[in-house]
């Protein structure tokens, strides 16, 4: 059996195009464009690439991109002052502070300072809490993108056995909560889990968010399982995921490639969250399933 390759790039483009259309309507109704502010501190090359592609995607959707750069030596107070300014700026609907931050700045303090209603990354504890108890808020972009791919592939997820490998605050934990919200039976595996392959073998849905190149092997999978590979690992062989794509393709029903799977969906969900924030702030009607 050869698994279907889930095309995250095409799915992401379709979402971005749809939002682009809604932005045109929003602009004529609200008399302004939705705005996303992205803050980059220092000059980490990978972060600079992410910030550039986020800015480009924002503009392509017809939204305003506000890009702020602070030097690597910036103090926590300077960054907090900028966040305060963006919280108060009515043209800004979403605020994203690119992580990681330099060591003199406490990431948690900065995230807590972003208004929860402009926190389009969904990292603020208020939004984490909203997700946990089933209130509307912002859900982190990567797990939300994974959920969209799963729904596109499988339709209703209710009753499925789902295994999430990884329990980070930005991927694994929110992913598990989203799958629970969709009425999956959810297991979260992590570095202390005994016999991860045996746990994974139960799953109709596997989401791997570990950061270990090609860790999940084909013989760990239940035949026909849907596999979402979040991993981005730079190796001598280039960019690889957390799943051994070749081996897994022989057993899985469908699988995301790396690159071209989850990565593009993360950016599409950032654009989505920014649009949703603007719509909420202006009382503009939009499809809740967006
Ligand atoms: P973290 O390092 O924060 O978390 C990794 C998780 O994997 C931890 O919960 C850890 O367990 C678990 N883990 C580590 N080793 C094992 C093991 N041998 N068996 C089972 N579980 C293990 O990573 P992130 O969640 O931030 O990211 C995960 C991957 O996803 C990375 O490759 C990252 O680059 C990628 N990523 C991709 C994005 C995208 O847009 N496509 C966005 C964000 C991340 P424990 O908690 O016990 O330590």
Coordinates of C-alpha atoms and ligand atoms in Angstrom, one line a residue:
X1 CA 0.0 0.0 0.0
X2 CA 1.2 3.5 -0.7
X3 CA -0.2 6.2 1.5
X4 CA -1.9 9.3 0.0
X5 CA 0.3 12.3 0.3
X6 CA -1.6 15.1 2.1
X7 CA -0.8 18.3 0.3
X8 CA -0.5 21.0 3.0
X9 CA 0.7 23.5 0.5
X10 CA -2.5 23.3 -1.6
X11 CA -4.7 23.2 1.5
X12 CA -3.0 26.3 2.9
X13 CA -3.3 28.2 -0.4
X14 CA -7.0 27.5 -0.6
X15 CA -7.5 28.9 2.9
X16 CA -5.4 31.9 2.2
X17 CA -7.4 32.6 -1.0
X18 CA -10.7 32.3 0.9
X19 CA -9.5 34.7 3.5
X20 CA -8.2 37.1 0.8
X21 CA -11.8 37.2 -0.5
X22 CA -13.2 37.9 3.0
X23 CA -10.6 40.6 3.6
X24 CA -11.9 42.5 0.5
X25 CA -15.4 42.4 2.0
X26 CA -14.0 43.4 5.4
X27 CA -12.2 46.4 4.0
X28 CA -15.2 47.9 2.4
X29 CA -17.4 47.2 5.5
X30 CA -14.8 48.4 8.1
X31 CA -13.0 51.0 6.1
X32 CA -9.6 49.5 7.0
X33 CA -7.6 46.4 6.5
X34 CA -7.0 43.8 9.2
X35 CA -3.5 44.3 10.6
X36 CA -0.8 41.9 12.0
X37 CA 2.2 43.2 13.9
X38 CA 5.2 40.9 14.0
X39 CA 8.1 41.7 16.3
X40 CA 11.6 40.3 15.8
X41 CA 14.2 40.7 18.4
X42 CA 17.8 40.1 17.3
X43 CA 19.0 38.5 14.1
X44 CA 18.5 34.8 14.4
X45 CA 18.5 33.7 10.7
X46 CA 15.7 31.1 11.0
X47 CA 13.5 33.6 12.9
X48 CA 14.2 36.2 10.2
X49 CA 13.0 33.8 7.5
X50 CA 9.8 33.0 9.4
X51 CA 9.1 36.7 10.0
X52 CA 9.6 37.5 6.3
X53 CA 7.3 34.7 5.1
X54 CA 4.6 35.7 7.7
X55 CA 4.8 39.4 6.5
X56 CA 4.5 38.3 2.8
X57 CA 1.5 36.0 3.5
X58 CA -0.2 38.8 5.4
X59 CA 0.2 41.3 2.5
X60 CA -0.9 38.7 0.0
X61 CA -4.1 38.2 1.9
X62 CA -4.7 42.0 1.6
X63 CA -3.9 42.7 5.2
X64 CA -1.6 45.3 6.7
X65 CA 1.8 43.9 8.0
X66 CA 3.5 46.0 10.7
X67 CA 7.1 44.7 11.2
X68 CA 9.1 45.8 14.2
X69 CA 12.7 44.9 14.7
X70 CA 14.6 45.4 18.0
X71 CA 18.4 44.7 18.4
X72 CA 19.6 41.5 20.1
X73 CA 20.6 43.7 23.0
X74 CA 17.1 45.1 23.6
X75 CA 15.9 45.1 27.2
X76 CA 12.8 43.4 28.4
X77 CA 11.4 46.8 29.3
X78 CA 11.8 48.1 25.7
X79 CA 10.1 45.0 24.3
X80 CA 7.2 45.3 26.8
X81 CA 6.8 49.0 25.9
X82 CA 6.5 48.0 22.3
X83 CA 3.9 45.4 23.1
X84 CA 1.9 48.0 25.2
X85 CA 1.9 50.3 22.2
X86 CA 0.7 47.5 19.9
X87 CA -2.0 46.5 22.4
X88 CA -3.3 50.1 22.3
X89 CA -3.0 50.6 18.5
X90 CA -6.5 50.2 16.9
X91 CA -5.0 49.3 13.5
X92 CA -3.4 46.2 15.0
X93 CA -5.6 43.1 15.3
X94 CA -2.9 40.5 15.9
X95 CA 0.4 40.7 17.7
X96 CA 3.1 38.0 17.3
X97 CA 6.5 38.1 19.0
X98 CA 8.8 35.8 17.2
X99 CA 10.4 33.2 19.5
X100 CA 13.0 32.4 20.7
X101 CA 13.9 35.6 22.5
X102 CA 17.5 36.6 23.7
X103 CA 18.4 35.3 27.1
X104 CA 17.9 38.7 28.9
X105 CA 14.2 38.6 28.1
X106 CA 11.7 36.3 29.9
X107 CA 9.5 34.8 27.2
X108 CA 6.7 34.2 29.6
X109 CA 6.5 37.8 30.8
X110 CA 6.3 39.0 27.2
X111 CA 3.6 36.5 26.2
X112 CA 1.6 37.5 29.3
X113 CA 1.7 41.2 28.3
X114 CA 0.1 40.7 24.9
X115 CA -3.6 41.4 25.0
X116 CA -5.3 37.9 24.9
X117 CA -7.7 39.4 22.3
X118 CA -4.8 40.2 20.0
X119 CA -2.8 37.0 20.8
X120 CA -3.1 35.4 17.4
X121 CA -0.4 32.8 18.3
X122 CA -2.7 31.5 21.1
X123 CA 0.2 31.3 23.6
X124 CA -1.3 33.6 26.4
X125 CA -2.5 31.6 29.4
X126 CA -6.0 33.1 29.0
X127 CA -6.2 31.5 25.5
X128 CA -4.7 28.2 26.7
X129 CA -7.4 28.2 29.4
X130 CA -10.2 29.1 26.9
X131 CA -9.1 26.1 24.8
X132 CA -9.0 23.8 27.8
X133 CA -12.6 24.7 28.9
X134 CA -14.2 25.1 25.5
X135 CA -14.5 28.9 25.1
X136 CA -13.7 30.9 22.0
X137 CA -10.2 32.3 21.9
X138 CA -7.1 31.8 19.8
X139 CA -5.7 28.3 19.2
X140 CA -2.0 28.0 18.4
X141 CA -1.5 28.0 14.6
X142 CA 0.4 24.7 14.2
X143 CA -2.0 22.4 16.0
X144 CA -5.0 24.2 14.4
X145 CA -3.5 23.6 11.0
X146 CA -3.0 19.9 11.8
X147 CA -6.7 19.7 12.8
X148 CA -7.8 21.3 9.5
X149 CA -5.7 18.7 7.5
X150 CA -7.2 15.8 9.5
X151 CA -10.8 17.1 9.0
X152 CA -10.1 17.6 5.3
X153 CA -8.9 13.9 5.1
X154 CA -11.2 12.2 7.5
X155 CA -14.3 14.4 7.9
X156 CA -15.8 13.8 11.3
X157 CA -13.1 12.7 13.8
X158 CA -15.5 11.6 16.5
X159 CA -14.6 8.2 18.1
X160 CA -11.2 7.9 16.5
X161 CA -8.2 6.8 18.5
X162 CA -5.6 9.6 18.3
X163 CA -2.1 9.5 19.6
X164 CA -0.1 12.8 19.9
X165 CA 3.6 12.3 20.4
X166 CA 5.0 15.4 22.3
X167 CA 3.5 17.5 25.0
X168 CA 4.9 21.0 24.4
X169 CA 2.7 24.1 25.1
X170 CA 2.7 25.2 21.5
X171 CA 2.1 21.9 19.7
X172 CA 1.4 18.7 21.7
X173 CA -0.9 19.9 24.5
X174 CA -3.1 22.1 22.4
X175 CA -3.2 19.4 19.7
X176 CA -4.5 16.9 22.3
X177 CA -7.1 19.3 23.5
X178 CA -8.3 20.0 20.0
X179 CA -8.6 16.3 19.2
X180 CA -10.5 15.8 22.5
X181 CA -12.8 18.7 21.5
X182 CA -13.5 16.7 18.3
X183 CA -14.4 13.7 20.4
X184 CA -11.4 11.6 19.7
X185 CA -10.0 9.2 22.3
X186 CA -6.7 10.9 22.9
X187 CA -3.4 9.6 24.2
X188 CA -0.4 11.8 24.7
X189 CA 3.0 10.1 24.5
X190 CA 6.2 11.9 25.6
X191 CA 9.8 11.1 26.6
X192 CA 8.8 9.1 29.7
X193 CA 6.2 7.0 27.9
X194 CA 7.0 3.3 28.0
X195 CA 6.9 1.6 24.7
X196 CA 5.9 4.4 22.4
X197 CA 5.6 2.1 19.3
X198 CA 3.0 0.0 21.1
X199 CA 1.0 3.2 22.0
X200 CA 1.2 4.5 18.4
X201 CA 0.1 1.2 17.0
X202 CA -3.4 1.7 18.5
X203 CA -3.9 5.0 16.6
X204 CA -6.2 5.9 13.7
X205 CA -4.6 9.3 13.9
X206 CA -0.9 10.0 14.7
X207 CA 0.4 13.5 15.3
X208 CA 4.2 13.5 15.7
X209 CA 5.6 16.7 17.3
X210 CA 8.9 15.5 18.9
X211 CA 11.9 17.1 17.1
X212 CA 13.7 13.8 16.4
X213 CA 14.4 13.0 12.8
X214 CA 12.5 10.0 11.3
X215 CA 11.7 8.6 14.8
X216 CA 8.3 7.1 13.9
X217 CA 8.8 4.0 11.8
X218 CA 6.4 2.3 9.4
X219 CA 6.1 -0.8 11.7
X220 CA 4.9 1.5 14.5
X221 CA 1.7 2.2 12.6
X222 CA -1.7 0.6 12.4
X223 CA -2.4 -0.1 8.7
X224 CA -4.4 2.8 7.1
X225 CA -3.6 5.3 9.9
X226 CA -3.6 9.0 9.1
X227 CA -0.2 10.5 10.0
X228 CA 0.5 14.2 10.6
X229 CA 4.2 15.0 10.8
X230 CA 4.9 18.3 12.6
X231 CA 8.7 17.8 12.9
X232 CA 11.1 20.1 11.2
X233 CA 14.6 18.7 11.6
X234 CA 17.7 20.1 9.7
X235 CA 20.0 17.1 8.9
X236 CA 22.8 16.4 6.5
X237 CA 20.1 14.9 4.2
X238 CA 18.2 18.2 4.3
X239 CA 14.9 19.0 6.0
X240 CA 13.2 15.9 7.5
X241 CA 10.2 15.3 9.7
X242 CA 9.7 13.2 12.9
X243 CA 8.3 10.3 10.8
X244 CA 10.3 8.0 8.4
X245 CA 8.2 9.1 5.4
X246 CA 9.2 6.2 3.1
X247 CA 8.6 3.5 5.6
X248 CA 5.4 5.0 7.0
X249 CA 4.0 5.5 3.4
X250 CA 4.0 1.7 3.0
X251 CA 1.6 1.3 6.0
X252 CA -0.3 4.6 6.5
X253 CA -3.5 5.5 4.7
X254 CA -2.4 9.2 4.4
X255 CA 0.6 11.2 5.5
X256 CA 1.9 14.7 5.4
X257 CA 5.3 15.3 3.8
X258 CA 8.1 17.5 5.2
X259 CA 8.3 20.1 3.8
X260 CA 5.0 20.9 2.2
X261 CA 2.7 19.5 4.9
X262 CA 2.1 21.2 8.3
X263 CA 4.5 24.1 7.7
X264 CA 2.4 26.0 5.2
X265 CA -0.8 25.3 7.2
X266 CA 0.8 27.1 10.2
X267 CA 1.1 30.3 8.2
X268 CA -2.4 29.9 6.8
X269 CA -3.8 29.6 10.4
X270 CA -1.9 32.8 11.4
X271 CA -3.6 34.6 8.6
X272 CA -6.9 33.0 9.6
X273 CA -6.5 34.0 13.3
X274 CA -5.6 37.6 12.4
X275 CA -8.7 37.8 10.2
X276 CA -10.9 36.3 12.9
X277 CA -9.5 38.9 15.4
X278 CA -10.2 41.8 13.1
X279 CA -13.7 40.4 12.4
X280 CA -14.4 40.0 16.2
X281 CA -13.2 43.5 16.9
X282 CA -15.3 45.1 14.2
X283 CA -18.4 42.9 14.7
X284 CA -18.0 41.6 11.1
X285 CA -19.8 38.3 10.4
X286 CA -17.7 35.4 9.2
X287 CA -18.1 31.7 8.9
X288 CA -17.2 30.2 12.3
X289 CA -15.7 27.1 10.6
X290 CA -13.1 29.3 8.8
Ligands
LIG1 P1 9.6 20.5 22.1 O1 11.0 20.2 22.1 O2 9.1 21.7 22.9 O3 8.8 19.2 22.6 C1 9.1 17.9 22.2 C2 8.2 16.9 22.8 O4 8.7 15.6 22.4 C3 8.4 16.9 24.4 O5 7.1 16.8 24.9 C4 9.2 15.6 24.6 O6 8.8 15.0 25.8 C5 8.8 14.7 23.5 N1 9.8 13.7 23.2 C6 11.2 13.9 23.1 N2 11.8 12.8 22.9 C7 10.9 11.8 22.8 C8 10.9 10.4 22.6 N3 12.0 9.8 22.4 N4 9.7 9.7 22.6 C9 8.5 10.4 22.8 N5 8.5 11.7 23.0 C10 9.6 12.4 23.0 O7 9.2 20.7 20.6 P2 8.0 21.4 19.9 O8 6.7 20.8 20.3 O9 8.1 22.9 20.0 O10 8.2 21.0 18.4 C11 8.2 19.6 18.0 C12 8.7 19.6 16.5 O11 7.8 20.3 15.7 C13 10.1 20.2 16.3 O12 10.7 19.4 15.2 C14 9.8 21.6 15.7 O13 10.8 22.1 14.9 C15 8.5 21.3 15.0 N6 7.6 22.4 14.8 C16 7.1 22.6 13.6 C17 6.2 23.7 13.4 C18 5.6 23.8 12.0 O14 5.1 24.9 11.7 N7 5.6 22.8 11.2 C19 5.8 24.6 14.5 C20 6.4 24.3 15.7 C21 7.2 23.2 15.9 P3 9.0 15.6 27.3 O15 8.0 16.6 27.5 O16 8.9 14.4 28.2 O17 10.4 16.2 27.3

